[in-house]
Amino acid sequence: FSLSEVARHTDSRNGVWTTYEDGVYDLTDFIEQHPGGKRMIMLAAGSRLDPYWNIHDFHKREDIVKILSEFRIGSLMKEEIKASTLLNLDDPYSTDPKRHPALTVFCNKPFLAEPPLGLLGHSLITPTEVFYIRNHMPVPLINKDGYKLEISAKGVSTKLTFEDLIQFKKRIVVATLQCAGNRCNEMAAVNREDFVDVGGGPATISTAQWGGVLLRDVLESVGITDSVVEREGYKHVRLEGLDQDLSGTKYEVSIPIHIAMSPTGDVMLAYEMNGKELPRDHGYPVRCLVPGVAGARSVKWLGRVSLSKQKSQSMWQQTAYKGVPPCANQKTVDLQAAEDINELPVTSVICHPEEGETLLREEEEVTISGYAWSGGGRGIVRVDVSLDGGKTWNTASLDGVKQPYGKAWAWSLWELTAPLPAHGDRMEIICKAVDSSFNVQPDTVAPIYNYRGYLCNAWHRVNVTLGEKPL
């Protein structure tokens, strides 16, 4: 096929065609199933898919390329292939910041990485350099001196500079952020062909001390009070970042108005992280911090806050970060009708020992440690640990910052020292947490499986070997 012929297929009537490398693909029957939404995939209708997959590099995974291959209808003419390759755009990620080499990287473009699991159990505050990173697009280059935050409501917009923001009363909040896809590798292990998440282990979660100003204070300063919210019928606050794709579409999600305006919710416009200005990867110069809620709602590089009667219409709100049942797949699910993921369920993870580690019998005992956290400000009241695959249980000791009931935004660390078994050469260690509403983790992944890999909070299991000290 020629590029001009591909360009004539841009709608469902004529067919939606695209090219990738040397192939031509008819995506007409797939556009409604696209996990990222119809609008995003239509950007490549009649043209090249390559530039968009360069923005979202995880598409180049073998399983996703295999899905694309099912829609191949032919190849570009040889002379067209050369012309097509000349159109390659400069790498939009070339100005991304350097990252710490200790991070485990799941995707480079956009960047998704987590710290080594062993680091998380050592400190209530995660070092900034190894705080997990989940970006959706290239990191924008922003000059703090020229930064302006737009606040929009009632058809009126107000723009605040960085200097304007720091005039408000400064607040300090210790809060854990967790990716909705934390532990999604455990769902991937179910090995269903419909699984499509970008990847992630049990460490896409971290805790920091955040400094900034309350969103409620800023909104009230421009006349947006509780009475105005009620009178105007506002239900949602839309949060738009300054990160964008090739089409100029910016990352945007929304949160319920009662979360944003809660006097006790601590929703913050943060400009400090662990006592220093925000790093670029974490939203410099200003990000929204929404404690107790999936990390996707804590929009980085915040550029616009607007009040609305409807949720954000962005792809990220309408088709991503949705809770779906185990029976759902790309072909059957109605993502727009599915519930948004906001507060996250109780979870816990063993940080030490790690999977496959060998414990020496001569030590006679083992110290098991990890983290536990629950969304919605629910604190951790107990962590139970088993050394025999769940037959018997012991209660771990808890360590954490003092937090008022209903405002437990930060995780708890836990630890248990127990004797090693006298017999056998293998152990299955399990942990499960209980939060202040007495929610408990499910024992397996099967009943909570979903093809996007979200909300994995099954009992965490680690298999270790018992061995002898080498002579």
Tab-separated table of C-alpha atoms in Angstrom:
chain	number	residue	atom	x	y	z
A	1	PHE	CA	0.000	0.000	0.000
A	2	SER	CA	1.036	3.615	-0.491
A	3	LEU	CA	0.938	6.233	2.261
A	4	SER	CA	-1.657	8.165	0.263
A	5	GLU	CA	-3.940	5.128	0.196
A	6	VAL	CA	-3.576	4.678	3.953
A	7	ALA	CA	-4.433	8.362	4.404
A	8	ARG	CA	-7.867	7.787	2.814
A	9	HIS	CA	-8.918	5.422	5.609
A	10	THR	CA	-9.716	7.602	8.598
A	11	ASP	CA	-13.243	6.665	9.679
A	12	SER	CA	-15.451	3.654	10.304
A	13	ARG	CA	-17.169	4.005	6.905
A	14	ASN	CA	-13.928	3.727	4.918
A	15	GLY	CA	-12.053	1.789	7.576
A	16	VAL	CA	-9.487	3.039	10.068
A	17	TRP	CA	-6.002	2.224	8.809
A	18	THR	CA	-2.610	2.995	10.273
A	19	THR	CA	1.005	2.023	9.693
A	20	TYR	CA	3.668	0.776	12.071
A	21	GLU	CA	7.213	0.282	10.795
A	22	ASP	CA	6.681	-1.453	7.417
A	23	GLY	CA	3.183	-2.800	8.116
A	24	VAL	CA	-0.317	-1.556	7.315
A	25	TYR	CA	-3.093	-2.307	9.793
A	26	ASP	CA	-6.885	-2.058	9.702
A	27	LEU	CA	-7.965	-1.120	13.231
A	28	THR	CA	-11.656	-0.550	12.448
A	29	ASP	CA	-12.814	-3.428	14.655
A	30	PHE	CA	-10.403	-2.544	17.465
A	31	ILE	CA	-10.906	1.165	18.075
A	32	GLU	CA	-13.777	0.662	20.522
A	33	GLN	CA	-11.725	-1.910	22.460
A	34	HIS	CA	-8.582	0.218	22.811
A	35	PRO	CA	-7.720	0.430	26.551
A	36	GLY	CA	-6.620	4.030	26.068
A	37	GLY	CA	-9.917	5.052	24.524
A	38	LYS	CA	-11.127	5.640	20.974
A	39	ARG	CA	-9.957	9.253	20.752
A	40	MET	CA	-6.325	8.387	21.425
A	41	ILE	CA	-6.065	5.643	18.826
A	42	MET	CA	-7.853	7.790	16.237
A	43	LEU	CA	-4.926	10.216	16.363
A	44	ALA	CA	-3.060	7.700	14.191
A	45	ALA	CA	-5.953	7.113	11.775
A	46	GLY	CA	-4.692	7.341	8.199
A	47	SER	CA	-1.140	7.978	9.342
A	48	ARG	CA	1.741	6.505	11.314
A	49	LEU	CA	1.413	4.846	14.691
A	50	ASP	CA	5.170	5.032	15.358
A	51	PRO	CA	5.329	8.591	16.803
A	52	TYR	CA	2.598	7.819	19.327
A	53	TRP	CA	4.194	4.548	20.362
A	54	ASN	CA	7.402	6.505	20.878
A	55	ILE	CA	5.447	8.575	23.408
A	56	HIS	CA	4.035	5.468	25.105
A	57	ASP	CA	6.920	3.054	24.644
A	58	PHE	CA	5.298	0.196	26.583
A	59	HIS	CA	3.228	-0.514	23.450
A	60	LYS	CA	6.350	-2.109	21.992
A	61	ARG	CA	6.050	-5.043	24.385
A	62	GLU	CA	5.833	-8.402	22.637
A	63	ASP	CA	2.277	-9.118	23.803
A	64	ILE	CA	0.962	-5.757	22.559
A	65	VAL	CA	2.768	-6.018	19.214
A	66	LYS	CA	1.155	-9.448	18.883
A	67	ILE	CA	-2.307	-7.901	19.310
A	68	LEU	CA	-1.484	-5.339	16.618
A	69	SER	CA	-0.265	-8.081	14.265
A	70	GLU	CA	-3.756	-9.608	14.209
A	71	PHE	CA	-4.971	-6.539	12.305
A	72	ARG	CA	-2.223	-6.457	9.672
A	73	ILE	CA	-3.579	-6.296	6.121
A	74	GLY	CA	-0.353	-5.758	4.218
A	75	SER	CA	2.856	-3.766	3.904
A	76	LEU	CA	3.958	-0.346	2.754
A	77	MET	CA	5.581	-0.091	-0.664
A	78	LYS	CA	9.361	-0.254	-0.380
A	79	GLU	CA	9.841	3.330	-1.507
A	80	GLU	CA	7.164	4.437	0.993
A	81	ILE	CA	8.955	2.727	3.872
A	82	LYS	CA	12.029	4.894	3.309
A	83	ALA	CA	9.909	8.056	3.112
A	84	SER	CA	8.076	7.043	6.259
A	85	THR	CA	11.239	6.541	8.274
A	86	LEU	CA	12.422	10.027	7.327
A	87	LEU	CA	9.400	11.393	9.201
A	88	ASN	CA	10.628	10.160	12.580
A	89	LEU	CA	10.294	12.924	15.133
A	90	ASP	CA	12.911	13.896	17.670
A	91	ASP	CA	12.684	11.838	20.825
A	92	PRO	CA	10.235	13.740	23.072
A	93	TYR	CA	11.843	12.097	26.105
A	94	SER	CA	15.318	13.466	25.409
A	95	THR	CA	14.952	16.124	28.124
A	96	ASP	CA	13.694	13.749	30.824
A	97	PRO	CA	15.787	13.939	34.024
A	98	LYS	CA	18.398	11.382	34.991
A	99	ARG	CA	17.172	8.723	37.409
A	100	HIS	CA	18.799	6.797	40.238
A	101	PRO	CA	20.418	3.556	39.016
A	102	ALA	CA	18.887	1.577	41.889
A	103	LEU	CA	15.389	1.958	40.447
A	104	THR	CA	13.823	-1.071	38.779
A	105	VAL	CA	12.539	0.184	35.430
A	106	PHE	CA	9.396	-1.309	33.888
A	107	CYS	CA	8.970	1.224	31.104
A	108	ASN	CA	11.275	3.983	29.832
A	109	LYS	CA	8.821	5.953	27.703
A	110	PRO	CA	6.848	7.055	29.638
A	111	PHE	CA	8.971	6.322	32.680
A	112	LEU	CA	7.697	3.797	35.224
A	113	ALA	CA	10.025	2.536	37.934
A	114	GLU	CA	10.046	1.397	41.528
A	115	PRO	CA	12.717	1.245	44.258
A	116	PRO	CA	14.278	-2.022	45.394
A	117	LEU	CA	11.778	-3.726	47.675
A	118	GLY	CA	14.384	-4.144	50.401
A	119	LEU	CA	14.731	-0.366	50.732
A	120	LEU	CA	11.085	0.250	51.565
A	121	GLY	CA	11.083	-1.528	54.902
A	122	HIS	CA	13.989	0.467	56.342
A	123	SER	CA	12.505	3.940	56.732
A	124	LEU	CA	9.091	5.509	57.185
A	125	ILE	CA	10.151	8.221	54.726
A	126	THR	CA	11.291	7.010	51.315
A	127	PRO	CA	14.430	8.781	50.041
A	128	THR	CA	13.387	11.137	47.264
A	129	GLU	CA	15.943	9.688	44.834
A	130	VAL	CA	14.275	6.255	44.912
A	131	PHE	CA	10.627	7.295	45.344
A	132	TYR	CA	8.613	5.367	42.773
A	133	ILE	CA	7.935	7.166	39.473
A	134	ARG	CA	4.861	6.803	37.272
A	135	ASN	CA	4.756	9.241	34.376
A	136	HIS	CA	2.194	9.241	31.578
A	137	MET	CA	4.086	11.378	29.058
A	138	PRO	CA	7.446	13.173	28.764
A	139	VAL	CA	8.477	15.305	31.741
A	140	PRO	CA	7.756	18.943	30.823
A	141	LEU	CA	10.385	21.657	31.088
A	142	ILE	CA	8.959	24.346	33.375
A	143	ASN	CA	10.497	27.565	34.634
A	144	LYS	CA	9.264	28.290	38.154
A	145	ASP	CA	9.584	32.027	37.588
A	146	GLY	CA	7.143	31.874	34.692
A	147	TYR	CA	4.820	29.317	36.250
A	148	LYS	CA	1.128	30.136	36.589
A	149	LEU	CA	-1.684	28.007	37.992
A	150	GLU	CA	-5.108	28.652	36.512
A	151	ILE	CA	-8.151	28.319	38.789
A	152	SER	CA	-11.433	28.194	36.875
A	153	ALA	CA	-15.036	28.297	38.137
A	154	LYS	CA	-18.285	30.081	37.284
A	155	GLY	CA	-16.843	31.005	33.893
A	156	VAL	CA	-14.088	33.050	35.521
A	157	SER	CA	-10.383	32.164	35.569
A	158	THR	CA	-7.765	33.367	38.022
A	159	LYS	CA	-4.048	32.829	37.492
A	160	LEU	CA	-1.702	32.457	40.448
A	161	THR	CA	2.083	32.591	40.264
A	162	PHE	CA	4.376	30.427	42.344
A	163	GLU	CA	5.036	33.451	44.551
A	164	ASP	CA	1.284	33.866	45.036
A	165	LEU	CA	0.949	30.268	46.198
A	166	ILE	CA	3.708	30.373	48.792
A	167	GLN	CA	1.992	33.320	50.501
A	168	PHE	CA	-0.685	30.944	51.815
A	169	LYS	CA	-0.230	29.178	55.137
A	170	LYS	CA	2.247	26.350	54.639
A	171	ARG	CA	1.171	22.864	55.658
A	172	ILE	CA	3.217	19.709	56.162
A	173	VAL	CA	1.650	16.317	55.454
A	174	VAL	CA	3.314	12.900	55.637
A	175	ALA	CA	1.524	10.793	53.052
A	176	THR	CA	1.980	7.588	51.112
A	177	LEU	CA	1.359	7.532	47.381
A	178	GLN	CA	0.558	4.212	45.753
A	179	CYS	CA	0.056	3.451	42.097
A	180	ALA	CA	-3.304	1.785	41.400
A	181	GLY	CA	-1.268	-0.888	39.596
A	182	ASN	CA	0.981	-1.707	42.549
A	183	ARG	CA	1.620	-5.482	42.622
A	184	CYS	CA	0.094	-5.908	39.162
A	185	ASN	CA	2.820	-8.465	38.394
A	186	GLU	CA	0.909	-10.859	40.659
A	187	MET	CA	-2.164	-10.470	38.468
A	188	ALA	CA	-0.026	-10.917	35.364
A	189	ALA	CA	1.074	-14.263	36.821
A	190	VAL	CA	-2.500	-15.514	36.399
A	191	ASN	CA	-1.374	-15.658	32.760
A	192	ARG	CA	-4.576	-14.690	30.996
A	193	GLU	CA	-4.089	-13.511	27.423
A	194	ASP	CA	-6.218	-10.403	27.958
A	195	PHE	CA	-3.847	-8.858	30.529
A	196	VAL	CA	-2.643	-5.465	29.268
A	197	ASP	CA	-1.024	-3.480	32.098
A	198	VAL	CA	2.396	-1.862	31.622
A	199	GLY	CA	3.958	-3.727	34.528
A	200	GLY	CA	4.911	-3.091	38.108
A	201	GLY	CA	5.966	-4.946	41.216
A	202	PRO	CA	5.138	-4.551	44.909
A	203	ALA	CA	7.165	-1.335	45.316
A	204	THR	CA	5.211	1.197	43.249
A	205	ILE	CA	4.425	2.799	46.578
A	206	SER	CA	6.444	5.304	48.601
A	207	THR	CA	6.058	7.793	51.437
A	208	ALA	CA	7.252	11.385	51.677
A	209	GLN	CA	6.883	14.496	53.780
A	210	TRP	CA	5.068	16.969	51.557
A	211	GLY	CA	5.070	20.732	51.990
A	212	GLY	CA	2.602	23.090	50.374
A	213	VAL	CA	-0.753	24.810	50.727
A	214	LEU	CA	-4.232	23.363	51.051
A	215	LEU	CA	-6.264	23.356	47.855
A	216	ARG	CA	-9.280	24.391	49.923
A	217	ASP	CA	-7.478	27.537	51.117
A	218	VAL	CA	-6.551	28.503	47.566
A	219	LEU	CA	-10.070	27.919	46.247
A	220	GLU	CA	-11.622	29.945	49.060
A	221	SER	CA	-9.241	32.819	48.314
A	222	VAL	CA	-10.761	33.179	44.833
A	223	GLY	CA	-14.319	32.981	46.125
A	224	ILE	CA	-14.996	29.254	45.831
A	225	THR	CA	-16.566	28.417	49.189
A	226	ASP	CA	-18.756	25.536	50.350
A	227	SER	CA	-21.866	27.639	49.775
A	228	VAL	CA	-20.782	28.476	46.220
A	229	VAL	CA	-20.103	24.799	45.515
A	230	GLU	CA	-23.570	23.867	46.750
A	231	ARG	CA	-25.325	26.700	44.914
A	232	GLU	CA	-23.585	26.022	41.600
A	233	GLY	CA	-23.991	22.254	41.875
A	234	TYR	CA	-20.308	21.448	41.447
A	235	LYS	CA	-19.546	17.741	41.873
A	236	HIS	CA	-15.967	17.406	40.671
A	237	VAL	CA	-12.620	19.175	40.583
A	238	ARG	CA	-10.673	18.677	37.379
A	239	LEU	CA	-6.889	18.626	37.652
A	240	GLU	CA	-4.863	19.227	34.501
A	241	GLY	CA	-1.114	18.737	34.246
A	242	LEU	CA	1.342	20.475	31.959
A	243	ASP	CA	2.625	17.188	30.513
A	244	GLN	CA	1.269	16.527	27.027
A	245	ASP	CA	1.469	14.226	24.017
A	246	LEU	CA	2.181	15.030	20.365
A	247	SER	CA	-1.391	16.205	19.805
A	248	GLY	CA	-1.135	18.691	22.669
A	249	THR	CA	-3.472	16.642	24.858
A	250	LYS	CA	-2.569	17.118	28.508
A	251	TYR	CA	-2.897	14.661	31.354
A	252	GLU	CA	-6.134	15.371	33.215
A	253	VAL	CA	-8.233	13.589	35.821
A	254	SER	CA	-10.814	14.672	38.354
A	255	ILE	CA	-11.605	14.032	41.994
A	256	PRO	CA	-14.962	14.274	43.782
A	257	ILE	CA	-15.630	17.753	45.166
A	258	HIS	CA	-16.130	16.430	48.702
A	259	ILE	CA	-12.554	15.134	48.709
A	260	ALA	CA	-11.113	18.350	47.301
A	261	MET	CA	-13.005	20.638	49.692
A	262	SER	CA	-12.869	18.494	52.827
A	263	PRO	CA	-11.543	20.501	55.819
A	264	THR	CA	-9.834	17.316	57.035
A	265	GLY	CA	-8.807	15.788	53.700
A	266	ASP	CA	-5.435	17.570	53.416
A	267	VAL	CA	-5.640	17.844	49.617
A	268	MET	CA	-2.622	19.976	48.884
A	269	LEU	CA	-0.838	21.961	46.225
A	270	ALA	CA	2.609	20.630	47.090
A	271	TYR	CA	5.848	22.373	46.195
A	272	GLU	CA	8.203	20.561	48.592
A	273	MET	CA	9.113	16.912	48.998
A	274	ASN	CA	11.136	15.748	51.984
A	275	GLY	CA	12.103	19.315	52.827
A	276	LYS	CA	13.324	20.322	49.359
A	277	GLU	CA	11.694	21.626	46.204
A	278	LEU	CA	9.903	19.017	44.132
A	279	PRO	CA	12.167	17.149	41.694
A	280	ARG	CA	11.127	17.283	38.044
A	281	ASP	CA	9.981	13.656	38.033
A	282	HIS	CA	7.627	14.392	40.917
A	283	GLY	CA	5.887	17.453	39.570
A	284	TYR	CA	8.178	20.502	39.806
A	285	PRO	CA	7.245	23.180	40.576
A	286	VAL	CA	3.738	22.299	41.868
A	287	ARG	CA	1.735	19.099	42.021
A	288	CYS	CA	-1.568	18.195	43.580
A	289	LEU	CA	-1.370	15.784	46.495
A	290	VAL	CA	-4.564	13.826	47.170
A	291	PRO	CA	-3.844	11.685	50.264
A	292	GLY	CA	-5.479	8.284	50.622
A	293	VAL	CA	-6.338	8.081	46.932
A	294	ALA	CA	-4.714	6.344	43.954
A	295	GLY	CA	-1.534	8.109	42.880
A	296	ALA	CA	-3.014	8.880	39.451
A	297	ARG	CA	-5.178	11.592	41.056
A	298	SER	CA	-2.168	13.431	42.514
A	299	VAL	CA	-1.528	15.283	39.268
A	300	LYS	CA	2.049	16.405	38.679
A	301	TRP	CA	3.130	19.650	36.980
A	302	LEU	CA	-0.269	21.073	37.852
A	303	GLY	CA	-1.385	23.743	35.390
A	304	ARG	CA	-5.118	24.086	35.836
A	305	VAL	CA	-7.773	23.439	38.490
A	306	SER	CA	-11.404	23.749	37.423
A	307	LEU	CA	-14.720	23.037	39.107
A	308	SER	CA	-17.325	21.128	37.156
A	309	LYS	CA	-20.658	19.356	37.388
A	310	GLN	CA	-19.187	16.479	35.371
A	311	LYS	CA	-16.052	14.403	35.681
A	312	SER	CA	-13.130	15.081	33.403
A	313	GLN	CA	-13.815	13.839	29.887
A	314	SER	CA	-10.170	12.910	29.343
A	315	MET	CA	-9.131	9.415	28.359
A	316	TRP	CA	-7.324	9.103	31.681
A	317	GLN	CA	-10.579	9.656	33.571
A	318	GLN	CA	-13.006	7.900	31.247
A	319	THR	CA	-11.120	4.710	30.361
A	320	ALA	CA	-8.125	4.389	32.708
A	321	TYR	CA	-7.974	3.670	36.443
A	322	LYS	CA	-11.277	1.810	36.509
A	323	GLY	CA	-12.327	-1.085	38.704
A	324	VAL	CA	-13.633	-3.995	36.621
A	325	PRO	CA	-14.655	-7.583	37.504
A	326	PRO	CA	-12.620	-10.750	36.825
A	327	CYS	CA	-14.906	-11.694	33.930
A	328	ALA	CA	-14.287	-8.438	32.029
A	329	ASN	CA	-11.969	-8.201	29.045
A	330	GLN	CA	-11.175	-5.639	26.355
A	331	LYS	CA	-13.996	-6.831	24.126
A	332	THR	CA	-16.774	-6.936	26.723
A	333	VAL	CA	-16.022	-4.158	29.205
A	334	ASP	CA	-17.680	-0.738	29.180
A	335	LEU	CA	-14.923	1.290	30.801
A	336	GLN	CA	-16.853	4.546	30.826
A	337	ALA	CA	-19.578	2.895	32.906
A	338	ALA	CA	-17.090	1.279	35.304
A	339	GLU	CA	-16.383	2.829	38.695
A	340	ASP	CA	-13.420	5.174	39.051
A	341	ILE	CA	-10.599	4.068	41.325
A	342	ASN	CA	-10.137	6.607	44.107
A	343	GLU	CA	-9.553	5.234	47.625
A	344	LEU	CA	-7.359	2.144	47.556
A	345	PRO	CA	-7.927	-1.084	49.510
A	346	VAL	CA	-5.843	-2.302	52.431
A	347	THR	CA	-2.599	-4.002	51.442
A	348	SER	CA	0.647	-5.268	52.938
A	349	VAL	CA	3.900	-6.565	51.512
A	350	ILE	CA	6.902	-8.493	52.815
A	351	CYS	CA	10.067	-6.497	52.096
A	352	HIS	CA	12.457	-8.883	53.856
A	353	PRO	CA	13.254	-11.666	53.196
A	354	GLU	CA	12.701	-11.515	49.456
A	355	GLU	CA	11.395	-14.171	47.083
A	356	GLY	CA	13.908	-16.991	46.536
A	357	GLU	CA	16.234	-15.928	49.347
A	358	THR	CA	18.094	-18.583	51.362
A	359	LEU	CA	17.899	-18.425	55.167
A	360	LEU	CA	20.617	-20.110	57.217
A	361	ARG	CA	19.483	-22.632	59.821
A	362	GLU	CA	22.364	-21.563	62.064
A	363	GLU	CA	20.616	-18.227	62.582
A	364	GLU	CA	17.780	-20.136	64.331
A	365	GLU	CA	15.339	-17.261	63.776
A	366	VAL	CA	14.308	-14.850	61.060
A	367	THR	CA	13.179	-11.225	61.159
A	368	ILE	CA	10.405	-10.561	58.674
A	369	SER	CA	9.530	-6.961	57.831
A	370	GLY	CA	7.442	-4.973	55.402
A	371	TYR	CA	4.888	-2.246	54.898
A	372	ALA	CA	1.107	-2.005	55.268
A	373	TRP	CA	-1.217	0.731	54.055
A	374	SER	CA	-4.872	1.452	53.394
A	375	GLY	CA	-6.540	4.226	51.437
A	376	GLY	CA	-9.112	6.736	52.603
A	377	GLY	CA	-7.178	7.696	55.724
A	378	ARG	CA	-7.743	4.292	57.318
A	379	GLY	CA	-4.896	3.312	59.618
A	380	ILE	CA	-3.385	-0.140	60.050
A	381	VAL	CA	-4.455	-1.853	63.268
A	382	ARG	CA	-2.798	-5.233	62.758
A	383	VAL	CA	-0.516	-7.240	60.494
A	384	ASP	CA	-0.618	-11.026	60.721
A	385	VAL	CA	2.315	-13.120	59.529
A	386	SER	CA	2.496	-16.842	58.801
A	387	LEU	CA	5.666	-18.897	58.363
A	388	ASP	CA	3.889	-22.075	57.294
A	389	GLY	CA	1.755	-21.093	54.339
A	390	GLY	CA	-1.178	-19.835	56.384
A	391	LYS	CA	-1.656	-22.714	58.825
A	392	THR	CA	-0.682	-20.624	61.862
A	393	TRP	CA	-0.311	-16.880	62.402
A	394	ASN	CA	1.662	-14.427	64.514
A	395	THR	CA	1.024	-10.709	65.020
A	396	ALA	CA	3.768	-8.320	63.935
A	397	SER	CA	4.796	-5.151	65.749
A	398	LEU	CA	3.875	-1.870	64.033
A	399	ASP	CA	5.873	1.308	63.559
A	400	GLY	CA	4.564	4.528	62.060
A	401	VAL	CA	3.952	8.232	62.465
A	402	LYS	CA	1.171	9.239	64.862
A	403	GLN	CA	-1.938	9.900	62.807
A	404	PRO	CA	-5.469	10.949	63.839
A	405	TYR	CA	-8.323	8.556	63.161
A	406	GLY	CA	-9.510	8.993	59.592
A	407	LYS	CA	-6.330	10.856	58.584
A	408	ALA	CA	-3.833	8.011	58.450
A	409	TRP	CA	-2.333	9.056	55.137
A	410	ALA	CA	1.022	7.335	55.729
A	411	TRP	CA	1.817	3.650	55.796
A	412	SER	CA	2.896	1.598	58.782
A	413	LEU	CA	6.034	-0.497	58.797
A	414	TRP	CA	5.858	-3.848	60.553
A	415	GLU	CA	8.287	-6.457	61.857
A	416	LEU	CA	8.194	-9.948	63.336
A	417	THR	CA	11.065	-12.067	64.640
A	418	ALA	CA	10.231	-15.758	64.808
A	419	PRO	CA	12.109	-19.074	65.146
A	420	LEU	CA	12.934	-21.002	62.012
A	421	PRO	CA	11.185	-24.372	61.675
A	422	ALA	CA	13.134	-27.402	62.819
A	423	HIS	CA	12.228	-29.458	59.762
A	424	GLY	CA	11.844	-28.916	56.046
A	425	ASP	CA	13.926	-27.003	53.554
A	426	ARG	CA	11.341	-24.510	52.261
A	427	MET	CA	9.045	-21.919	53.802
A	428	GLU	CA	6.119	-19.941	52.468
A	429	ILE	CA	5.890	-16.670	54.396
A	430	ILE	CA	2.596	-14.764	54.182
A	431	CYS	CA	1.430	-11.399	55.478
A	432	LYS	CA	-2.021	-9.837	55.659
A	433	ALA	CA	-3.110	-6.507	57.116
A	434	VAL	CA	-6.243	-5.262	58.851
A	435	ASP	CA	-7.191	-1.574	58.671
A	436	SER	CA	-9.145	0.615	61.093
A	437	SER	CA	-12.437	-0.313	59.399
A	438	PHE	CA	-11.417	-3.970	59.840
A	439	ASN	CA	-11.105	-4.559	56.137
A	440	VAL	CA	-8.878	-7.583	55.503
A	441	GLN	CA	-6.927	-8.624	52.428
A	442	PRO	CA	-8.297	-11.484	50.304
A	443	ASP	CA	-6.217	-14.644	50.418
A	444	THR	CA	-5.644	-15.048	46.665
A	445	VAL	CA	-5.562	-12.993	43.468
A	446	ALA	CA	-8.233	-15.026	41.648
A	447	PRO	CA	-11.369	-13.321	43.053
A	448	ILE	CA	-9.973	-9.811	42.509
A	449	TYR	CA	-8.297	-10.389	39.132
A	450	ASN	CA	-8.844	-7.744	36.474
A	451	TYR	CA	-7.231	-7.503	33.070
A	452	ARG	CA	-5.742	-4.039	33.786
A	453	GLY	CA	-3.853	-5.213	36.887
A	454	TYR	CA	-5.343	-2.678	39.291
A	455	LEU	CA	-6.091	-3.022	43.009
A	456	CYS	CA	-4.044	-6.143	43.712
A	457	ASN	CA	-4.146	-6.593	47.491
A	458	ALA	CA	-4.151	-10.355	48.021
A	459	TRP	CA	-2.092	-11.874	50.830
A	460	HIS	CA	1.555	-11.289	49.968
A	461	ARG	CA	3.544	-14.511	49.741
A	462	VAL	CA	7.297	-15.060	49.725
A	463	ASN	CA	8.947	-18.450	49.235
A	464	VAL	CA	12.368	-18.952	50.807
A	465	THR	CA	14.802	-21.838	51.179
A	466	LEU	CA	16.414	-23.065	54.390
A	467	GLY	CA	20.073	-23.918	53.962
A	468	GLU	CA	23.320	-24.592	55.747
A	469	LYS	CA	26.237	-22.195	56.014
A	470	PRO	CA	28.901	-23.195	53.464
A	471	LEU	CA	32.047	-24.713	54.958
